[in-house]
Coordinates of C-alpha atoms and ligand atoms in Angstrom, one line a residue:
X1 CA 26.7 1.5 2.7
X2 CA 28.7 -1.5 3.8
X3 CA 27.3 -1.0 7.4
X4 CA 23.7 -1.0 6.0
X5 CA 24.3 -4.4 4.3
X6 CA 25.5 -5.9 7.5
X7 CA 22.6 -4.6 9.7
X8 CA 20.4 -7.5 10.7
X9 CA 18.3 -5.8 13.3
X10 CA 16.9 -2.4 13.6
X11 CA 14.7 -0.9 16.4
X12 CA 12.3 1.1 14.3
X13 CA 12.8 4.9 14.9
X14 CA 9.5 5.6 13.1
X15 CA 7.3 3.4 15.3
X16 CA 4.1 5.3 16.4
X17 CA 2.8 3.8 19.7
X18 CA -0.6 5.5 19.0
X19 CA -0.8 4.2 15.4
X20 CA -4.5 3.5 14.7
X21 CA -5.6 0.0 14.1
X22 CA -7.8 -0.8 11.1
X23 CA -11.1 -2.5 12.0
X24 CA -11.7 -5.8 10.3
X25 CA -14.2 -5.6 7.5
X26 CA -16.8 -8.3 8.3
X27 CA -17.7 -8.7 4.6
X28 CA -14.3 -10.1 3.9
X29 CA -14.5 -13.2 6.1
X30 CA -18.2 -13.6 5.2
X31 CA -17.1 -13.8 1.5
X32 CA -14.3 -16.3 2.2
X33 CA -16.7 -18.5 4.2
X34 CA -19.0 -18.5 1.2
X35 CA -16.3 -19.9 -1.1
X36 CA -16.3 -23.7 -1.8
X37 CA -13.7 -25.5 0.2
X38 CA -13.3 -22.8 2.9
X39 CA -12.1 -24.0 6.3
X40 CA -10.2 -21.9 8.9
X41 CA -6.5 -22.9 8.9
X42 CA -5.2 -24.4 12.1
X43 CA -3.8 -22.4 14.9
X44 CA -1.2 -24.7 16.4
X45 CA 0.4 -24.3 19.9
X46 CA 4.1 -25.1 19.9
X47 CA 4.8 -25.5 23.6
X48 CA 8.2 -27.3 23.1
X49 CA 9.4 -24.6 20.9
X50 CA 8.2 -21.9 23.4
X51 CA 10.2 -23.7 26.2
X52 CA 13.3 -23.8 24.0
X53 CA 13.0 -20.1 23.2
X54 CA 12.3 -19.3 26.9
X55 CA 8.9 -17.7 26.3
X56 CA 5.4 -18.7 27.5
X57 CA 3.7 -19.5 24.2
X58 CA 4.2 -19.9 20.5
X59 CA 0.9 -19.7 18.5
X60 CA 1.5 -20.7 14.9
X61 CA -1.1 -20.0 12.2
X62 CA -0.6 -22.6 9.5
X63 CA -1.6 -21.2 6.2
X64 CA -0.3 -24.1 4.2
X65 CA -3.8 -25.5 4.4
X66 CA -5.5 -22.5 2.8
X67 CA -8.0 -23.7 0.1
X68 CA -5.7 -26.6 -0.8
X69 CA -3.3 -24.0 -2.5
X70 CA -0.5 -24.2 0.0
X71 CA -0.3 -20.6 1.0
X72 CA -2.4 -17.6 2.3
X73 CA -2.3 -15.6 -0.9
X74 CA -5.6 -16.8 -2.3
X75 CA -7.4 -14.8 0.4
X76 CA -6.2 -11.5 -1.0
X77 CA -6.5 -12.3 -4.6
X78 CA -10.1 -13.6 -4.3
X79 CA -11.3 -10.8 -2.2
X80 CA -9.7 -8.1 -4.6
X81 CA -11.4 -9.9 -7.6
X82 CA -14.7 -10.0 -5.8
X83 CA -14.5 -6.3 -4.9
X84 CA -13.8 -5.4 -8.5
X85 CA -16.8 -7.4 -9.6
X86 CA -18.9 -5.8 -6.8
X87 CA -18.0 -2.5 -8.3
X88 CA -19.4 -3.7 -11.6
X89 CA -16.1 -4.5 -13.3
X90 CA -15.9 -7.9 -14.7
X91 CA -12.5 -8.0 -16.5
X92 CA -11.9 -10.4 -19.4
X93 CA -8.3 -10.8 -18.4
X94 CA -6.6 -10.3 -15.0
X95 CA -2.9 -10.1 -14.7
X96 CA -0.2 -9.9 -12.0
X97 CA 3.5 -10.4 -11.3
X98 CA 4.3 -13.1 -8.8
X99 CA 7.0 -15.2 -7.2
X100 CA 4.4 -18.0 -7.2
X101 CA 1.8 -17.8 -4.4
X102 CA -0.1 -14.7 -5.3
X103 CA -0.1 -15.7 -9.0
X104 CA -1.5 -19.1 -8.0
X105 CA -4.1 -17.5 -5.8
X106 CA -5.2 -15.1 -8.5
X107 CA -5.2 -17.9 -11.2
X108 CA -7.5 -20.0 -8.9
X109 CA -9.8 -17.1 -8.1
X110 CA -10.1 -16.1 -11.8
X111 CA -10.8 -19.6 -13.0
X112 CA -13.7 -19.8 -10.5
X113 CA -15.1 -16.7 -12.0
X114 CA -14.5 -17.7 -15.7
X115 CA -11.9 -15.0 -16.1
X116 CA -8.6 -15.5 -17.9
X117 CA -5.4 -14.8 -15.9
X118 CA -1.9 -14.0 -17.1
X119 CA 1.0 -14.2 -14.5
X120 CA 4.4 -12.6 -15.1
X121 CA 7.2 -14.4 -13.4
X122 CA 10.9 -14.1 -13.2
X123 CA 13.1 -16.4 -15.3
X124 CA 14.6 -17.6 -12.0
X125 CA 11.3 -19.1 -10.9
X126 CA 11.4 -22.8 -10.2
X127 CA 9.5 -24.9 -12.8
X128 CA 7.3 -26.3 -10.1
X129 CA 5.9 -23.0 -9.3
X130 CA 5.2 -22.2 -12.9
X131 CA 3.5 -25.6 -13.3
X132 CA 1.2 -25.0 -10.4
X133 CA 0.0 -21.7 -11.9
X134 CA -0.5 -23.3 -15.3
X135 CA -2.4 -26.1 -13.5
X136 CA -4.9 -23.3 -12.5
X137 CA -5.4 -22.7 -16.2
X138 CA -3.4 -19.4 -16.3
X139 CA -1.0 -18.2 -18.9
X140 CA 2.5 -17.6 -17.5
X141 CA 4.8 -15.0 -19.1
X142 CA 8.5 -15.6 -18.1
X143 CA 10.3 -12.4 -17.8
X144 CA 14.2 -12.1 -17.9
X145 CA 15.3 -10.6 -14.6
X146 CA 13.9 -10.4 -11.0
X147 CA 10.4 -10.2 -9.5
X148 CA 10.6 -6.5 -9.6
X149 CA 11.3 -6.7 -13.4
X150 CA 8.2 -8.8 -13.7
X151 CA 6.2 -6.2 -11.9
X152 CA 7.2 -3.5 -14.3
X153 CA 6.6 -5.7 -17.4
X154 CA 3.2 -6.8 -16.1
X155 CA 2.2 -3.1 -15.7
X156 CA 3.5 -2.2 -19.1
X157 CA 2.0 -5.1 -21.1
X158 CA -1.3 -5.0 -19.2
X159 CA -1.8 -1.3 -20.0
X160 CA -1.1 -2.0 -23.7
X161 CA -3.4 -5.0 -23.8
X162 CA -6.2 -3.6 -21.6
X163 CA -5.8 -6.3 -18.9
X164 CA -6.8 -5.6 -15.4
X165 CA -3.8 -5.8 -13.0
X166 CA -4.7 -7.5 -9.7
X167 CA -1.5 -7.1 -7.9
X168 CA -0.6 -7.3 -4.2
X169 CA 2.1 -4.7 -4.6
X170 CA 1.2 -1.0 -4.9
X171 CA 3.3 1.4 -6.9
X172 CA 3.0 5.0 -8.2
X173 CA -0.6 5.4 -9.6
X174 CA -1.7 1.9 -8.5
X175 CA -3.0 1.5 -5.0
X176 CA -6.7 0.6 -4.7
X177 CA -6.4 -3.1 -5.6
X178 CA -3.3 -3.8 -3.4
X179 CA -5.3 -2.3 -0.4
X180 CA -8.2 -4.8 -1.2
X181 CA -5.6 -7.6 -1.4
X182 CA -4.4 -6.6 2.1
X183 CA -8.0 -6.3 3.3
X184 CA -8.5 -9.9 2.2
X185 CA -5.8 -11.1 4.5
X186 CA -7.9 -9.8 7.3
X187 CA -9.6 -13.3 7.4
X188 CA -6.4 -14.7 8.9
X189 CA -6.6 -12.4 12.0
X190 CA -10.4 -12.8 12.2
X191 CA -9.8 -16.6 12.4
X192 CA -7.0 -16.2 15.0
X193 CA -9.3 -14.1 17.2
X194 CA -12.0 -16.7 17.1
X195 CA -9.6 -19.6 17.7
X196 CA -7.9 -18.0 20.7
X197 CA -11.3 -17.1 22.2
X198 CA -12.8 -20.6 21.5
X199 CA -9.8 -22.2 23.3
X200 CA -9.7 -19.6 26.1
X201 CA -6.2 -18.7 25.3
X202 CA -4.6 -15.4 26.3
X203 CA -3.9 -13.1 23.3
X204 CA -0.4 -12.6 21.9
X205 CA 1.7 -9.8 23.3
X206 CA 4.2 -10.3 20.5
X207 CA 3.3 -10.6 16.8
X208 CA 6.1 -11.7 14.4
X209 CA 5.4 -11.6 10.6
X210 CA 7.5 -12.0 7.6
X211 CA 7.7 -9.4 4.8
X212 CA 8.2 -9.4 1.0
X213 CA 6.7 -6.3 -0.5
X214 CA 4.8 -5.9 2.9
X215 CA 1.2 -6.4 2.0
X216 CA 0.7 -9.3 4.5
X217 CA 2.7 -7.6 7.3
X218 CA 0.7 -4.3 6.8
X219 CA -2.6 -6.2 7.0
X220 CA -1.6 -8.3 10.1
X221 CA -0.1 -5.4 12.0
X222 CA -2.9 -3.0 11.3
X223 CA -5.5 -5.6 12.5
X224 CA -3.8 -6.8 15.7
X225 CA -6.0 -4.5 17.7
X226 CA -8.8 -7.0 17.4
X227 CA -6.8 -9.7 19.3
X228 CA -6.3 -7.7 22.6
X229 CA -4.1 -5.0 24.0
X230 CA -1.6 -3.6 21.5
X231 CA 1.1 -6.3 21.1
X232 CA 4.8 -5.6 20.3
X233 CA 5.6 -6.4 16.7
X234 CA 8.5 -7.7 14.6
X235 CA 8.9 -7.8 10.8
X236 CA 11.2 -10.5 9.4
X237 CA 12.9 -10.5 6.0
X238 CA 15.7 -12.5 4.2
X239 CA 19.2 -11.0 4.8
X240 CA 19.6 -10.6 1.1
X241 CA 16.2 -9.0 0.4
X242 CA 15.6 -6.6 3.3
X243 CA 13.8 -3.6 1.7
X244 CA 11.6 -3.0 4.8
X245 CA 14.5 -2.9 7.2
X246 CA 16.4 -0.8 4.6
X247 CA 13.5 1.7 4.4
X248 CA 13.4 2.0 8.2
X249 CA 17.1 2.7 8.1
X250 CA 16.7 5.8 6.0
X251 CA 16.9 9.3 7.6
X252 CA 13.3 10.1 6.8
X253 CA 11.7 6.7 6.7
X254 CA 10.9 6.7 3.0
X255 CA 10.7 3.5 1.0
X256 CA 14.1 2.3 -0.1
X257 CA 15.5 -0.7 -2.0
X258 CA 17.2 -3.6 -0.4
X259 CA 21.0 -3.5 -0.7
X260 CA 21.2 -7.3 -0.6
X261 CA 22.2 -9.7 -3.4
X262 CA 18.5 -10.9 -3.8
X263 CA 19.8 -14.5 -3.8
X264 CA 17.7 -16.4 -1.4
X265 CA 15.5 -19.5 -1.2
X266 CA 12.8 -17.4 0.4
X267 CA 11.4 -16.6 -3.0
X268 CA 8.1 -15.2 -1.7
X269 CA 10.0 -12.6 0.3
X270 CA 12.6 -11.8 -2.4
X271 CA 11.7 -8.2 -3.4
X272 CA 13.8 -5.2 -3.9
X273 CA 11.2 -2.6 -3.0
X274 CA 8.3 -2.3 -0.6
X275 CA 4.8 -1.8 -1.7
X276 CA 3.8 1.9 -1.6
X277 CA 0.6 1.0 0.0
X278 CA 2.1 -1.3 2.7
X279 CA 5.2 0.6 3.7
X280 CA 3.6 3.6 5.5
X281 CA 1.4 1.2 7.6
X282 CA 4.4 -1.0 8.5
X283 CA 6.6 2.0 9.4
X284 CA 4.0 3.1 12.0
X285 CA 3.2 -0.3 13.5
X286 CA 6.6 -2.2 13.7
X287 CA 8.8 -2.2 16.7
X288 CA 11.7 -4.2 15.3
X289 CA 12.9 -5.2 11.8
X290 CA 15.2 -8.1 11.6
X291 CA 16.6 -10.4 8.9
X292 CA 17.3 -14.1 8.8
X293 CA 19.7 -16.2 6.7
X294 CA 18.7 -19.1 4.4
X295 CA 20.5 -21.4 6.9
X296 CA 18.5 -20.2 9.8
X297 CA 15.3 -20.7 7.9
X298 CA 16.2 -24.2 6.7
X299 CA 17.1 -25.2 10.2
X300 CA 13.7 -23.9 11.3
X301 CA 11.9 -25.8 8.5
X302 CA 13.6 -29.0 9.7
X303 CA 12.7 -28.3 13.3
X304 CA 9.1 -27.6 12.5
X305 CA 8.8 -30.7 10.4
X306 CA 10.4 -33.0 13.0
X307 CA 9.9 -31.4 16.4
X308 CA 11.9 -32.8 19.3
X309 CA 9.7 -31.7 22.2
X310 CA 6.3 -33.2 21.5
X311 CA 5.0 -30.4 19.3
X312 CA 2.8 -31.3 16.4
X313 CA 4.8 -31.3 13.2
X314 CA 4.3 -28.3 10.8
X315 CA 5.3 -28.6 7.1
X316 CA 6.5 -25.2 6.2
X317 CA 8.3 -23.9 3.1
X318 CA 11.2 -21.4 3.0
X319 CA 9.3 -18.2 3.0
X320 CA 6.7 -19.8 5.3
X321 CA 9.2 -20.5 8.1
X322 CA 10.9 -17.1 8.0
X323 CA 8.7 -15.6 10.7
X324 CA 9.3 -18.4 13.1
X325 CA 13.0 -18.4 12.3
X326 CA 13.0 -14.7 13.1
X327 CA 11.3 -15.3 16.4
X328 CA 14.0 -17.9 17.3
X329 CA 16.7 -15.5 16.3
X330 CA 15.2 -12.7 18.3
X331 CA 15.0 -14.9 21.4
X332 CA 18.4 -16.6 21.1
X333 CA 20.8 -14.6 18.9
X334 CA 23.5 -13.0 21.2
X335 CA 23.5 -10.0 18.8
X336 CA 19.8 -9.3 19.2
X337 CA 19.7 -8.0 22.7
X338 CA 18.5 -4.6 21.6
X339 CA 15.6 -6.2 19.9
X340 CA 14.7 -8.3 22.9
X341 CA 14.6 -5.1 25.0
X342 CA 12.5 -3.2 22.4
X343 CA 9.8 -5.8 22.5
X344 CA 10.1 -6.5 26.2
X345 CA 10.9 -10.2 25.7
X346 CA 10.4 -12.2 28.9
X347 CA 9.3 -15.6 30.0
X348 CA 5.7 -14.2 29.9
X349 CA 5.9 -13.5 26.1
X350 CA 3.2 -15.0 24.0
X351 CA 4.2 -14.9 20.4
X352 CA 2.0 -15.2 17.3
X353 CA 3.7 -16.4 14.1
X354 CA 2.5 -17.3 10.7
X355 CA 3.7 -20.2 8.5
X356 CA 2.6 -18.6 5.3
X357 CA 3.2 -21.6 3.0
X358 CA 3.8 -25.3 3.0
X359 CA 6.7 -27.0 1.1
X360 CA 6.1 -27.3 -2.6
X361 CA 4.3 -30.5 -3.6
X362 CA 6.9 -33.3 -4.0
X363 CA 5.0 -34.8 -7.0
X364 CA 5.7 -31.6 -9.0
X365 CA 9.4 -31.6 -8.0
X366 CA 9.7 -35.0 -9.8
X367 CA 7.9 -33.7 -12.9
X368 CA 10.0 -33.6 -16.1
Ligands
LIG1 C1 4.8 -17.7 1.4 C2 4.8 -16.2 1.5 N1 5.0 -15.7 2.7 C3 5.0 -14.3 2.8 C4 5.0 -13.5 1.7 C5 5.1 -12.1 2.0 O1 4.0 -11.3 1.6 P1 4.1 -9.8 1.1 O2 4.8 -9.8 -0.2 O3 2.7 -9.3 1.1 O4 5.0 -9.1 2.1 C6 4.8 -14.1 0.4 C7 4.7 -13.2 -0.7 O5 4.7 -13.7 -1.8 C8 4.7 -15.5 0.4 O6 4.6 -16.1 -0.8

């Protein structure tokens, strides 16, 4: 057990090199394009960082610009709600558990459709995140305990009250909507494909994505086939909340809890258990799992915000910068040689990373 806690990198024994890609559903990006305020988020080239890491390219998809909500999560929440309504279900109340971003995205999508939203959040959530969700008109229920406790509480109360759960995490008996949420994230890859092709850029041969419950990673990894030949893939988690790495370290590859303390500033990635819908996809598609410390991520946030080598600045939050921090660790950490070999890292590597959130708005941090 002590060994498991210390493991920071695992070459995935369950990787299936023939794993099928899931085609993008064109209705998803058509829907998002029809939403007021839609604009593709920037795909930024970080050539200075690529030089520093000894690779050819770093393409960074900056999701902090998504619908003015600071993170990618609105894509999944809005598509899932749209799908429900397409199926003839217009709930009076939608609910979810959230560390912040999915709840904000759902509250925003619900408000646009005139639907009430209730968001269950851990009592360790920063006030600013609660304020942002209330700012979208949602009710916030503060739950003693962790994010995972909030997921349980949301399921129980919603069943009792007849509320429609619209969650990004799948669990026993609840899987259709989390799949729709993941399908909604397909717009990110659709945009990347268009942006690479418009600029005549070679596709990535390495995709690095951060994981919480894994809904984003499963969506990204299962769609990378649209970008070009199958890339190598890395999933990055916080050292103290590494449920995906822990699951890949089990004998049979079944979903397993993180053994970490779950104390991390990467709140969007701070989950004890993988999503039941995401884990089987991630298990097939991932070459390497690795974890990063809060210090590594904070260093990367600073580096992205004030780049030294002529790169454009990128404002990234803690969970947002985890993927890039993971890429840097993969390239530079003396202990990660096995990982570099597993993904065939060379000076020809073209890495795609995702800054999944911006820093929280300073004006809210000052709020009483
Ligand atoms: C900013 C940010 N990045 C990444 C993730 C990870 O997404 P998932 O939980 O689908 O793995 C989250 C989840 O909340 C997040 O808020």
